[in-house]
mmCIF file of C-alpha atoms and ligand atoms in Angstrom:
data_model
loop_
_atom_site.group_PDB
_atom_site.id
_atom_site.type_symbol
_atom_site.label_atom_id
_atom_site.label_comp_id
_atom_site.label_asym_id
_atom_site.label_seq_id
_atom_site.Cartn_x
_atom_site.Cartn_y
_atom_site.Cartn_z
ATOM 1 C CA UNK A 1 -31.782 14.905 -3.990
ATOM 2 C CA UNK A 2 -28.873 12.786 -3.499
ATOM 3 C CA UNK A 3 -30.608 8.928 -3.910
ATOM 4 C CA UNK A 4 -28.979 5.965 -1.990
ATOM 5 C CA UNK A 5 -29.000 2.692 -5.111
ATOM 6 C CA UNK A 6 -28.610 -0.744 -3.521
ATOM 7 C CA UNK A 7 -26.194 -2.870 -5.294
ATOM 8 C CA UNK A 8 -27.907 -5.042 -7.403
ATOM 9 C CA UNK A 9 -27.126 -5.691 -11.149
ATOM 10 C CA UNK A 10 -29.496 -3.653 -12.431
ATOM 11 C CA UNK A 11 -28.205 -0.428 -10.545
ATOM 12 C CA UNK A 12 -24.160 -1.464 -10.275
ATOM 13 C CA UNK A 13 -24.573 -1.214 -14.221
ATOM 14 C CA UNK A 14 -26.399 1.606 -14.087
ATOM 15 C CA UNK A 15 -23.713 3.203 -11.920
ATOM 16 C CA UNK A 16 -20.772 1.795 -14.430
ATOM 17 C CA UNK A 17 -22.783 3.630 -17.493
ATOM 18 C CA UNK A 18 -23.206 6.779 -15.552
ATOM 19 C CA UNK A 19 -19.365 6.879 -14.820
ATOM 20 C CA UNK A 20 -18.659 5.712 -18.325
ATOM 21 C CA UNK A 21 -20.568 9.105 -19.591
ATOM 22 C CA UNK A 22 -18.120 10.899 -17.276
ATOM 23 C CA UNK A 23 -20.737 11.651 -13.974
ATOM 24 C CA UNK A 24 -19.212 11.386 -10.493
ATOM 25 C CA UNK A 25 -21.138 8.518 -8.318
ATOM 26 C CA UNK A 26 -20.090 7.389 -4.770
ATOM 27 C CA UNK A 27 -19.431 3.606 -4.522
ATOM 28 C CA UNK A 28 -18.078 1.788 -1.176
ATOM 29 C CA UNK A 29 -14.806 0.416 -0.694
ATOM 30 C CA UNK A 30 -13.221 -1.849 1.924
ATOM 31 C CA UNK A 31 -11.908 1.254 3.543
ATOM 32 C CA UNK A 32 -13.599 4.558 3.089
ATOM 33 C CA UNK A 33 -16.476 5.519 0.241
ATOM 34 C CA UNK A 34 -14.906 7.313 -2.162
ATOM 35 C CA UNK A 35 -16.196 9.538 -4.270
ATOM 36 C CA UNK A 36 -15.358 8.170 -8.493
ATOM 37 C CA UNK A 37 -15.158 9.325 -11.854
ATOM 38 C CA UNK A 38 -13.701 8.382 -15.106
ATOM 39 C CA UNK A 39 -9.595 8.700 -14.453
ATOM 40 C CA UNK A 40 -8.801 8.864 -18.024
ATOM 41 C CA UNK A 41 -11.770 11.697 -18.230
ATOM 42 C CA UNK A 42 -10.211 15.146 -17.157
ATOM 43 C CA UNK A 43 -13.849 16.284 -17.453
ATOM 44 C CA UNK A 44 -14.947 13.758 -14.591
ATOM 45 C CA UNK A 45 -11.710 14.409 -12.722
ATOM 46 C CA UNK A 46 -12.285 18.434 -12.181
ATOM 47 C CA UNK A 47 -15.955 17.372 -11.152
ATOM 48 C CA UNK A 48 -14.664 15.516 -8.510
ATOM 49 C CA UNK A 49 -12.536 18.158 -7.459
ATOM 50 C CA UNK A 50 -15.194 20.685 -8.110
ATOM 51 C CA UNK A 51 -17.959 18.781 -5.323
ATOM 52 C CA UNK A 52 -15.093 17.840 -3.012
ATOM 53 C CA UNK A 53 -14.090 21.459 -2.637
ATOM 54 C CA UNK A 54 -10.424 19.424 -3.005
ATOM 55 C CA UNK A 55 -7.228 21.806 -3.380
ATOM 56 C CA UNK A 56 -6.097 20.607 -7.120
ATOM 57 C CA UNK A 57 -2.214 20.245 -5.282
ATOM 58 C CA UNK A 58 -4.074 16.775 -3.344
ATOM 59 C CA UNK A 59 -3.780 14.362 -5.915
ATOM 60 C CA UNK A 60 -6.104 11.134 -6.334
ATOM 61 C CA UNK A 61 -6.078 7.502 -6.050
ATOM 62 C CA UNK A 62 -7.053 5.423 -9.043
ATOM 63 C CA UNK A 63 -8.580 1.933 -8.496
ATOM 64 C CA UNK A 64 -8.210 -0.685 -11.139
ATOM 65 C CA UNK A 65 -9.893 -4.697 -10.881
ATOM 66 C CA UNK A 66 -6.208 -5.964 -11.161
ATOM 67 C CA UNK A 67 -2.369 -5.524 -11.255
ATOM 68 C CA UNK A 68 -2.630 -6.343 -14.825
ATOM 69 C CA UNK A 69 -4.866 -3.139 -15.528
ATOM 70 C CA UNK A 70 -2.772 -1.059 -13.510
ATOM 71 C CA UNK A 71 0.499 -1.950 -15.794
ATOM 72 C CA UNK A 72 -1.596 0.071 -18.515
ATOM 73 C CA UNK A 73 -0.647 3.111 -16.817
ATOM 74 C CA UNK A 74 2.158 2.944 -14.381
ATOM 75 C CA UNK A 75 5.809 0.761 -13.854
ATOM 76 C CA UNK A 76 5.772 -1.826 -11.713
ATOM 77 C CA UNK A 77 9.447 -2.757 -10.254
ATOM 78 C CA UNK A 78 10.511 -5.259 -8.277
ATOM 79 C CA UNK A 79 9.171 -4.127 -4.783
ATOM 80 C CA UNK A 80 6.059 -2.878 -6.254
ATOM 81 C CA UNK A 81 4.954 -6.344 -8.219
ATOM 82 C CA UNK A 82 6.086 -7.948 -4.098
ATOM 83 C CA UNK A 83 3.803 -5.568 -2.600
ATOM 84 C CA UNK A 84 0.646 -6.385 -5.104
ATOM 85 C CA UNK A 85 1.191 -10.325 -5.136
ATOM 86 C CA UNK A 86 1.176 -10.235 -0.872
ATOM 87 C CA UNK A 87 -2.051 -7.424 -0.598
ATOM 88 C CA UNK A 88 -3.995 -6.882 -3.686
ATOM 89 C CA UNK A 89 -6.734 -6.763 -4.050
ATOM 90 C CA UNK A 90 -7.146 -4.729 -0.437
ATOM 91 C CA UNK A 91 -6.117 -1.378 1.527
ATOM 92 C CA UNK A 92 -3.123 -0.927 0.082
ATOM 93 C CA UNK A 93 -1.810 2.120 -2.873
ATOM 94 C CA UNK A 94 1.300 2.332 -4.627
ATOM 95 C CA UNK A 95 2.462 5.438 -5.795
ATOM 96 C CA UNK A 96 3.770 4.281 -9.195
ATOM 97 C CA UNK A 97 5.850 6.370 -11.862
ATOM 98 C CA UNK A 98 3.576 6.723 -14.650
ATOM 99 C CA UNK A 99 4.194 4.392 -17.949
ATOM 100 C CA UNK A 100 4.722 5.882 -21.686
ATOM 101 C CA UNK A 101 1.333 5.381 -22.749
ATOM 102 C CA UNK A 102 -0.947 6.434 -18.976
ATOM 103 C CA UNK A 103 -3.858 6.796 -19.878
ATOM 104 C CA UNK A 104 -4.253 8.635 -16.786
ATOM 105 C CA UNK A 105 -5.657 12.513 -17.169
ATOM 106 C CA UNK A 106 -3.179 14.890 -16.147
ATOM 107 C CA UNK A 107 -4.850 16.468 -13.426
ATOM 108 C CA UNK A 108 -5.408 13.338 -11.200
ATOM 109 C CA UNK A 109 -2.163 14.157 -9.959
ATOM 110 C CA UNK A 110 -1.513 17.678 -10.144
ATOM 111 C CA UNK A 111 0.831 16.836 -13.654
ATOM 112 C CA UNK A 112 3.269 14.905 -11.261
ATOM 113 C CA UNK A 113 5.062 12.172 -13.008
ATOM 114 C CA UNK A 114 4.091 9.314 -10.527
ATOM 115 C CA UNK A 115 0.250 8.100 -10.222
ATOM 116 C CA UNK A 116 -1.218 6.563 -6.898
ATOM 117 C CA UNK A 117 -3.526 3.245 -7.578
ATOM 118 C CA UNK A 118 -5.040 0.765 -5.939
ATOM 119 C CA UNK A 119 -7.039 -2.640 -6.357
ATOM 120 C CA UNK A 120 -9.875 -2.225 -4.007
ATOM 121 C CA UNK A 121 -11.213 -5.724 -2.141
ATOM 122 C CA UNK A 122 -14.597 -4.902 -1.999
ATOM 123 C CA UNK A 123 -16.717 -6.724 -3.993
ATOM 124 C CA UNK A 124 -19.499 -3.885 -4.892
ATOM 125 C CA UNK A 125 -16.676 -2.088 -6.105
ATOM 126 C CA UNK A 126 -14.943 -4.603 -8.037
ATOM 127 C CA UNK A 127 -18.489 -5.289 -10.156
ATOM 128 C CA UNK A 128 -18.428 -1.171 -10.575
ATOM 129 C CA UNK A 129 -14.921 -1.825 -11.710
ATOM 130 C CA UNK A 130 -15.394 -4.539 -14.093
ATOM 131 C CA UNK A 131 -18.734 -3.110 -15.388
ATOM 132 C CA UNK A 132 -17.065 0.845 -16.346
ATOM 133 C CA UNK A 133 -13.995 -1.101 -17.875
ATOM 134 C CA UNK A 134 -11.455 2.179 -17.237
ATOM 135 C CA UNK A 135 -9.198 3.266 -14.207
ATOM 136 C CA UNK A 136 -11.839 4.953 -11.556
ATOM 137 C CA UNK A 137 -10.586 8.209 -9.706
ATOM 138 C CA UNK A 138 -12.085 7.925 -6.144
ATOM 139 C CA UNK A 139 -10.346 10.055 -2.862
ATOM 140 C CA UNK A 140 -12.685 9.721 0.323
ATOM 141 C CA UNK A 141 -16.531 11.178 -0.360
ATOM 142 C CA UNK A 142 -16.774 13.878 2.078
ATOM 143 C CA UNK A 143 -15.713 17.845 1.317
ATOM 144 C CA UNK A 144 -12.482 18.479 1.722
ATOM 145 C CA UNK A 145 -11.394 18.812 5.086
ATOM 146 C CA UNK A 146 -14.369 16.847 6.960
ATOM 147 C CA UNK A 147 -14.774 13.259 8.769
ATOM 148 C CA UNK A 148 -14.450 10.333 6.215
ATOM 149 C CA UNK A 149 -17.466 8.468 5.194
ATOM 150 C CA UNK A 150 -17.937 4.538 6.495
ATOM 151 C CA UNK A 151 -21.826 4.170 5.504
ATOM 152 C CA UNK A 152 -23.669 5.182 2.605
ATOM 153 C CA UNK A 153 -25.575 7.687 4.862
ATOM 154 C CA UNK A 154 -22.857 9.368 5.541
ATOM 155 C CA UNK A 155 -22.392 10.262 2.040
ATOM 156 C CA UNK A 156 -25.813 11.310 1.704
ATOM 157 C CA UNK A 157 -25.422 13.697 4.520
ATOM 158 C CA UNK A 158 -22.413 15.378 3.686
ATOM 159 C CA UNK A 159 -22.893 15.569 -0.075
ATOM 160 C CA UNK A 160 -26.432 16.017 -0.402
ATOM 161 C CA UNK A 161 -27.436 17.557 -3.555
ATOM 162 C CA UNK A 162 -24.044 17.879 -4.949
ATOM 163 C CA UNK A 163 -24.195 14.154 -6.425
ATOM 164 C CA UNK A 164 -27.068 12.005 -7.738
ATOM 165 C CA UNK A 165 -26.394 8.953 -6.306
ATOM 166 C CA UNK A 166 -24.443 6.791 -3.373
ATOM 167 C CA UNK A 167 -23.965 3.047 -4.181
ATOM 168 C CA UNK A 168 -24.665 1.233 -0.978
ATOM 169 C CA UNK A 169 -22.193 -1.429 0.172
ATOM 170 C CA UNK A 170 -22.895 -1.366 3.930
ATOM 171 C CA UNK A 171 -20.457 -0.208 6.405
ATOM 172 C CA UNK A 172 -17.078 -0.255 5.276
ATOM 173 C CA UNK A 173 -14.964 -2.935 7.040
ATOM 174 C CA UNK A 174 -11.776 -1.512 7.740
ATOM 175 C CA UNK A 175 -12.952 1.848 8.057
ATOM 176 C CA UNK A 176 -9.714 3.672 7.606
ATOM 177 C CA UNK A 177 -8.170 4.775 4.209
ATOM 178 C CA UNK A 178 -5.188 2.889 2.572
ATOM 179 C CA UNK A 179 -1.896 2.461 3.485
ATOM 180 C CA UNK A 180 0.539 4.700 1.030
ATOM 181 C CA UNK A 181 4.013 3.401 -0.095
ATOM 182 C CA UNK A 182 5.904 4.926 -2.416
ATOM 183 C CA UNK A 183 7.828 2.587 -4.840
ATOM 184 C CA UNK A 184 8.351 5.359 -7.431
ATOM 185 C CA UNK A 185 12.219 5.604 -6.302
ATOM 186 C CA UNK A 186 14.955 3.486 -5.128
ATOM 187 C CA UNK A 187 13.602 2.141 -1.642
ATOM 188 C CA UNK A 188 9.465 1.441 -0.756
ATOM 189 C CA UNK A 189 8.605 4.464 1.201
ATOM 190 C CA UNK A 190 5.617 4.490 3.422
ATOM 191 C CA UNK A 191 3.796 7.918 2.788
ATOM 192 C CA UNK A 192 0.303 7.215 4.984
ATOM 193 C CA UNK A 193 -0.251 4.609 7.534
ATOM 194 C CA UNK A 194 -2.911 2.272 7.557
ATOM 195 C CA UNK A 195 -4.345 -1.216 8.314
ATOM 196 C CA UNK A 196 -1.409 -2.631 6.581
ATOM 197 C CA UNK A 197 1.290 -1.651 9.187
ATOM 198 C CA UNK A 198 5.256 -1.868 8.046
ATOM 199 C CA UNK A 199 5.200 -4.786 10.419
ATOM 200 C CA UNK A 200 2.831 -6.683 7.985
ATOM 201 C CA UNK A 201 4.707 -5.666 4.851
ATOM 202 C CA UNK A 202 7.920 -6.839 6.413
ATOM 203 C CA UNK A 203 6.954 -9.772 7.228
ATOM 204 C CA UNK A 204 4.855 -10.686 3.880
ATOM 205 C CA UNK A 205 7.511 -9.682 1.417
ATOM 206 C CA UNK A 206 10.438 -9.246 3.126
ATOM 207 C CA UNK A 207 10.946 -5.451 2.192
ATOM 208 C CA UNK A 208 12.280 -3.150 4.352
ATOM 209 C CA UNK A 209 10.080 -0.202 4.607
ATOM 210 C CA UNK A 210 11.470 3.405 5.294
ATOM 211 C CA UNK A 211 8.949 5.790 6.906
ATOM 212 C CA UNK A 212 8.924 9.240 5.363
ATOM 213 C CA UNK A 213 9.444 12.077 7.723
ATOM 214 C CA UNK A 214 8.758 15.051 5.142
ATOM 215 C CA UNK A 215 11.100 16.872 2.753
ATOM 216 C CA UNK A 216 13.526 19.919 4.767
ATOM 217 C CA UNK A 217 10.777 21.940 4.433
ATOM 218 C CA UNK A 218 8.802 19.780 6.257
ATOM 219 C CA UNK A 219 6.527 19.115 3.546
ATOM 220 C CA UNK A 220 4.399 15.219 3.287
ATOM 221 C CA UNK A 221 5.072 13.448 0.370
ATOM 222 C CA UNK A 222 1.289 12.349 0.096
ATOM 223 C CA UNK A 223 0.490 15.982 -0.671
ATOM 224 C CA UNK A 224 -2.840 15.230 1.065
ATOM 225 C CA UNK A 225 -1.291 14.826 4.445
ATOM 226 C CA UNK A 226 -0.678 18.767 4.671
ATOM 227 C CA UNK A 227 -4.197 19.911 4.358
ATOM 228 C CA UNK A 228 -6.980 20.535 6.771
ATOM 229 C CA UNK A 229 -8.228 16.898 7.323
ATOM 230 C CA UNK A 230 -11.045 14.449 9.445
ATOM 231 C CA UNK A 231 -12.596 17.216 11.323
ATOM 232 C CA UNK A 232 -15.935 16.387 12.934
ATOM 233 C CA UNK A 233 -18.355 19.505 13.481
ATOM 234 C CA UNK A 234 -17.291 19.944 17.077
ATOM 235 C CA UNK A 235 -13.932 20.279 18.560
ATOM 236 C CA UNK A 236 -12.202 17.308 19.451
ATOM 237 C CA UNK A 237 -8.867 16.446 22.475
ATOM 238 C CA UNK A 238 -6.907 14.403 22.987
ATOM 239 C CA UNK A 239 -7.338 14.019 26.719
ATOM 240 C CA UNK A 240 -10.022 13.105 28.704
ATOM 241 C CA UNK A 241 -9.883 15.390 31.929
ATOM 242 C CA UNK A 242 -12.223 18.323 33.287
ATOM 243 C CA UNK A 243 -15.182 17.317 30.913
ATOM 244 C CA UNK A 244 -17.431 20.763 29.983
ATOM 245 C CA UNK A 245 -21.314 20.248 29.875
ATOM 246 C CA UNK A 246 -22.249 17.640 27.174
ATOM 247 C CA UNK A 247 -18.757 16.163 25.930
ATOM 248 C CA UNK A 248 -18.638 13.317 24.369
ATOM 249 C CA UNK A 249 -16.025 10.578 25.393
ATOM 250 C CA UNK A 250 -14.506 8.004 22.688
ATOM 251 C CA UNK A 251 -12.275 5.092 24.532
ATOM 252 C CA UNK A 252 -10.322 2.150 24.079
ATOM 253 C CA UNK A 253 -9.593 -1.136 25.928
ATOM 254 C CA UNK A 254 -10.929 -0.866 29.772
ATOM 255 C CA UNK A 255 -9.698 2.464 29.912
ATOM 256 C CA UNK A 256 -10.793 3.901 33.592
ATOM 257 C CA UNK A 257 -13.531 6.026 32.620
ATOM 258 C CA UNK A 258 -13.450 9.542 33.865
ATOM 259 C CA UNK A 259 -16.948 10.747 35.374
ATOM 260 C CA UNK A 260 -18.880 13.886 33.959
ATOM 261 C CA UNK A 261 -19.472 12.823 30.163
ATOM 262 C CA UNK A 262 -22.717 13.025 28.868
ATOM 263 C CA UNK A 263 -22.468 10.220 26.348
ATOM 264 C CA UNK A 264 -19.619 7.648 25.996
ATOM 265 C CA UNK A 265 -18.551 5.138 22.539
ATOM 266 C CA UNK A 266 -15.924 2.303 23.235
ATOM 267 C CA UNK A 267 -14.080 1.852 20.126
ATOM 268 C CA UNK A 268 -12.989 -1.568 20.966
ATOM 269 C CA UNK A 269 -13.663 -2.827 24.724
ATOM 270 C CA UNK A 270 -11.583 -6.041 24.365
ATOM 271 C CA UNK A 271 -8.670 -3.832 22.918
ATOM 272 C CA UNK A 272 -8.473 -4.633 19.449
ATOM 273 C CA UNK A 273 -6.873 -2.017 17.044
ATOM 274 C CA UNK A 274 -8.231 -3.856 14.262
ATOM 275 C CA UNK A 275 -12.258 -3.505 15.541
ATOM 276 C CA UNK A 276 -11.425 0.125 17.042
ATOM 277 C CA UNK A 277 -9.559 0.986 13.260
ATOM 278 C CA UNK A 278 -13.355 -0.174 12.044
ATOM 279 C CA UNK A 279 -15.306 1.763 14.625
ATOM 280 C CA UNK A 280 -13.052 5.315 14.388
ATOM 281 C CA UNK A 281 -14.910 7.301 11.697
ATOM 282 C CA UNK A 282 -18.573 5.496 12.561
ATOM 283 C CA UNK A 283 -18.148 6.191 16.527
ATOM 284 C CA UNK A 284 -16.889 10.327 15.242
ATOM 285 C CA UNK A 285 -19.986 10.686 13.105
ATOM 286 C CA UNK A 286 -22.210 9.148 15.712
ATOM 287 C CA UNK A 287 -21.106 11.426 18.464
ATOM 288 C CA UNK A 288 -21.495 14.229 15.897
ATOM 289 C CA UNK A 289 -24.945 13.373 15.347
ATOM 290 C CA UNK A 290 -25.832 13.461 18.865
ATOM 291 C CA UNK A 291 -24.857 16.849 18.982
ATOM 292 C CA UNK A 292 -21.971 16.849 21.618
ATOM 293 C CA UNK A 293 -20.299 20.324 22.461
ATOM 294 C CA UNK A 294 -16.700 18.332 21.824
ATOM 295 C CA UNK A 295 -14.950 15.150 22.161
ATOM 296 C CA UNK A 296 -12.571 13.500 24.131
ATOM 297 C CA UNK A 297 -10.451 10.697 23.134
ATOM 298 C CA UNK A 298 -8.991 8.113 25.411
ATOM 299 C CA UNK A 299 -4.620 7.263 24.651
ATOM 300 C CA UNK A 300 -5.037 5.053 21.875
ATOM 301 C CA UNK A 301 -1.244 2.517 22.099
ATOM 302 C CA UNK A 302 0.822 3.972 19.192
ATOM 303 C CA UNK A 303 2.047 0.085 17.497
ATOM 304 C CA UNK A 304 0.460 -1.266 14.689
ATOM 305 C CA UNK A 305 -2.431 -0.184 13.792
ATOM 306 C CA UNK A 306 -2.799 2.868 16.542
ATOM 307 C CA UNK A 307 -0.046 4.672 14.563
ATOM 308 C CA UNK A 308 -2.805 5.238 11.730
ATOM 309 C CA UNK A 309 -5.346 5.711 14.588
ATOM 310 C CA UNK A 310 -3.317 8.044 16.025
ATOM 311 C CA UNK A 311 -2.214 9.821 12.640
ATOM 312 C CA UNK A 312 -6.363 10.451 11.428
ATOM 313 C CA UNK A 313 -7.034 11.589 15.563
ATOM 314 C CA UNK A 314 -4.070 13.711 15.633
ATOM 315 C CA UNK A 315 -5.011 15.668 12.325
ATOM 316 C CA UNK A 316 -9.064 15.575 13.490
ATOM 317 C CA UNK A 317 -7.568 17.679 16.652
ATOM 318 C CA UNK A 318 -5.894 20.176 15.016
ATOM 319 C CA UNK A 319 -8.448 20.801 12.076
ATOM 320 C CA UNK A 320 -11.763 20.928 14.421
ATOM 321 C CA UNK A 321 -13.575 23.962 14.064
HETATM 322 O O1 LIG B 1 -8.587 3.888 1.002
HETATM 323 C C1 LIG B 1 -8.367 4.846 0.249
HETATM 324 O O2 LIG B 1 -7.233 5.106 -0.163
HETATM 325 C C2 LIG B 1 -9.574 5.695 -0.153
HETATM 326 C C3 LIG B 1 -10.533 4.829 -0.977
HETATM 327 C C4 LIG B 1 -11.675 5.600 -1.554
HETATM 328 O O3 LIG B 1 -9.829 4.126 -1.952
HETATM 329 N N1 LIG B 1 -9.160 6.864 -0.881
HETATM 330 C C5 LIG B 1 -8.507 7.899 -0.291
HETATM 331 O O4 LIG B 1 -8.282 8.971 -1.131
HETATM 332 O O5 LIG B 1 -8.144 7.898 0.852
HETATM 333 P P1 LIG B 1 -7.853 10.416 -0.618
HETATM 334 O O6 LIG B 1 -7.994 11.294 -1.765
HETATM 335 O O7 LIG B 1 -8.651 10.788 0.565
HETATM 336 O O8 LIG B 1 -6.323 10.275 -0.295
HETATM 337 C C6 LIG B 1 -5.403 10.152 -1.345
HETATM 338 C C7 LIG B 1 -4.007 10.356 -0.816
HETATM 339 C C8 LIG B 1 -3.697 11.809 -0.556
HETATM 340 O O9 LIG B 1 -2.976 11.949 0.660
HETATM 341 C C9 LIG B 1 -2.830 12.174 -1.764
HETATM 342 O O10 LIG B 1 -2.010 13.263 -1.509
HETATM 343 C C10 LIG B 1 -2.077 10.878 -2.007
HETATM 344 O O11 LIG B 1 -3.077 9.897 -1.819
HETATM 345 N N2 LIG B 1 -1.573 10.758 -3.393
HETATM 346 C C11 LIG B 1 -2.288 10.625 -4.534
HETATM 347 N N3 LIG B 1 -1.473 10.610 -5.618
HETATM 348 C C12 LIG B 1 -0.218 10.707 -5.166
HETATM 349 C C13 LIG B 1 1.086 10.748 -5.790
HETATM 350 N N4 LIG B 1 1.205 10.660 -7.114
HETATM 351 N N5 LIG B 1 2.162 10.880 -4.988
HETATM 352 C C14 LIG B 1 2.030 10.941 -3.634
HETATM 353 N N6 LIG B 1 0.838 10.914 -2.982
HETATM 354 C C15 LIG B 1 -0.275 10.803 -3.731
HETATM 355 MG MG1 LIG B 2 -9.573 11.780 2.273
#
């Protein structure tokens, strides 16, 4: 039985001993609920691994209470101490080459010589944080491959059994996982989009952001990117004619709405990227659990924040069973 804790003292320090001892709990973020363990643990690390089903080439995020923690383990430069001041703590990693002394275990990142870390905003997390003392390993809690979780519940469902406990911090508020850049070279490098668009980052700390297209082989430099990724239990298009017999429809804006769906979720009616970037994953697992034969997604504008809309969608369409 996988138990859902509420978040008071009593049980966020329970959590922080559990993950101390080097057991894998899942605690909410601002983003996604990931799934944590001990990052200086290799023990805890190949658990996470192990109930993730993860490929051990898909490196993980560590999350740390402040820039000063992080410095433990990986070299800041110039851009990267720019990009911390303007959006830490909140959804944003840096993908940082690791320091002399990381304390890092090696197979958080597949024995590459960069780590990827974050200071997480919310503040469930940041007591977990505080509490455990040590870097906390945490990619999105779902198995590999499937629909990222946004409530505690969703955790339960798709893990059940395979951990002992979900932290519950509510529905996560942005709802989408964090915006990569890459500051392990000479320019920032955006690796995944996010909430924080290369608009924002412009504009806050007067970077200039490069947007990385893959290597000649075509391979992302978030190794992550290349796998199977976000697929709900049902097929899922991007277009919204010819409906079949119980499709599900997922819009935007005041999209005309085509007839012949049996069920229909507006991600954001006044056209807000912001509120639909919130709703994405809740709206995918509610239409899952009401047992549609597929879904149908309405042309989501590709600026801002629709590019990482667009990105998790595009990847959900091509991994659905
Ligand atoms: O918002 C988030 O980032 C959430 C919450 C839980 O913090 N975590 C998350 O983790 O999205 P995950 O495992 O689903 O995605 C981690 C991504 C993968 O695409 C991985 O390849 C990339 O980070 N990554 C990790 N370490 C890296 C490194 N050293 N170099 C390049 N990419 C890295
Ligand atoms: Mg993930």
């Amino acid at each position: 039985m996988t138990q859902i804790l509420q978040p008071t003292e009593r049980d966020i320090k329970l959590v922080a001993e559990k993950l101390r001892r080097g057991e894998v709990v899942a605690v909410p973020t601002e983003t996604v609920y990931g799934l944590a363990g001990d990052a200086t643990n290799a023990h805890a690390v190949e658990r996470i691994f192990f109930i993730k089903k993860r490929p051990p080439k898909n490196p993980l995020i560590s999350h740390y209470l402040d820039a000063k923690a992080v410095q433990q383990d990986g070299v800041m430069n110039g851009a990267a101490q720019k990009l911390a001041q303007a959006f830490w703590p909140g959804p944003l990693t840096l993908v940082l080459p690791k320091s002399r002394e990381c304390r890092i275990a090696k197979i958080v990142s597949d024995g590459l010589s960069t780590i990827a870390v974050r200071v997480p905003a919310h503040p469930v997390m940041r007591k977990v944080l505080a509490e455990a003392g040590r870097p906390l390993a945490a990619p999105s809690a779902n198995p590999s491959g499937r629909l990222s979780p946004v409530s505690a519940m969703h955790v339960k469902q798709d893990l059940e059994g395979k951990i002992a406990f979900v932290l519950d911090g509510g529905q996560c508020e942005v709802g989408l996982e964090s915006t990569i850049v890459d500051v392990s070279g000479k320019e920032p490098v955006i690796l995944r989009a996010g909430t924080i668009t290369v608009e924002d980052i412009e504009a806050k700390t007067g970077l200039k952001l490069a947007v990385y297209q893959g290597d000649s082989k075509g391979a992302p430099k978030a190794p992550g990117m290349a796998f199977r990724h976000y697929a709900p239990r049902c097929p899922l298009r991007l277009t919204t004619d010819n409906p079949i017999e119980g499709e599900g429809l997922l819009t935007f804006d005041n999209a005309p709405v085509p007839k012949g769906f049996a069920t229909m979720l507006n991600l954001s009616p006044s056209g807000d990227l912001e509120e639909a970037a919130a709703n994405l994953f809740r709206y995918l697992h509610q239409l899952e659990e009401q047992g549609v034969s597929r879904i149908a997604v309405a042309e989501i504008p590709n600026v801002g924040i629709g590019i990482a809309i667009n990105e998790r969608l595009r990847k959900a369409a091509e991994s659905a069973v």
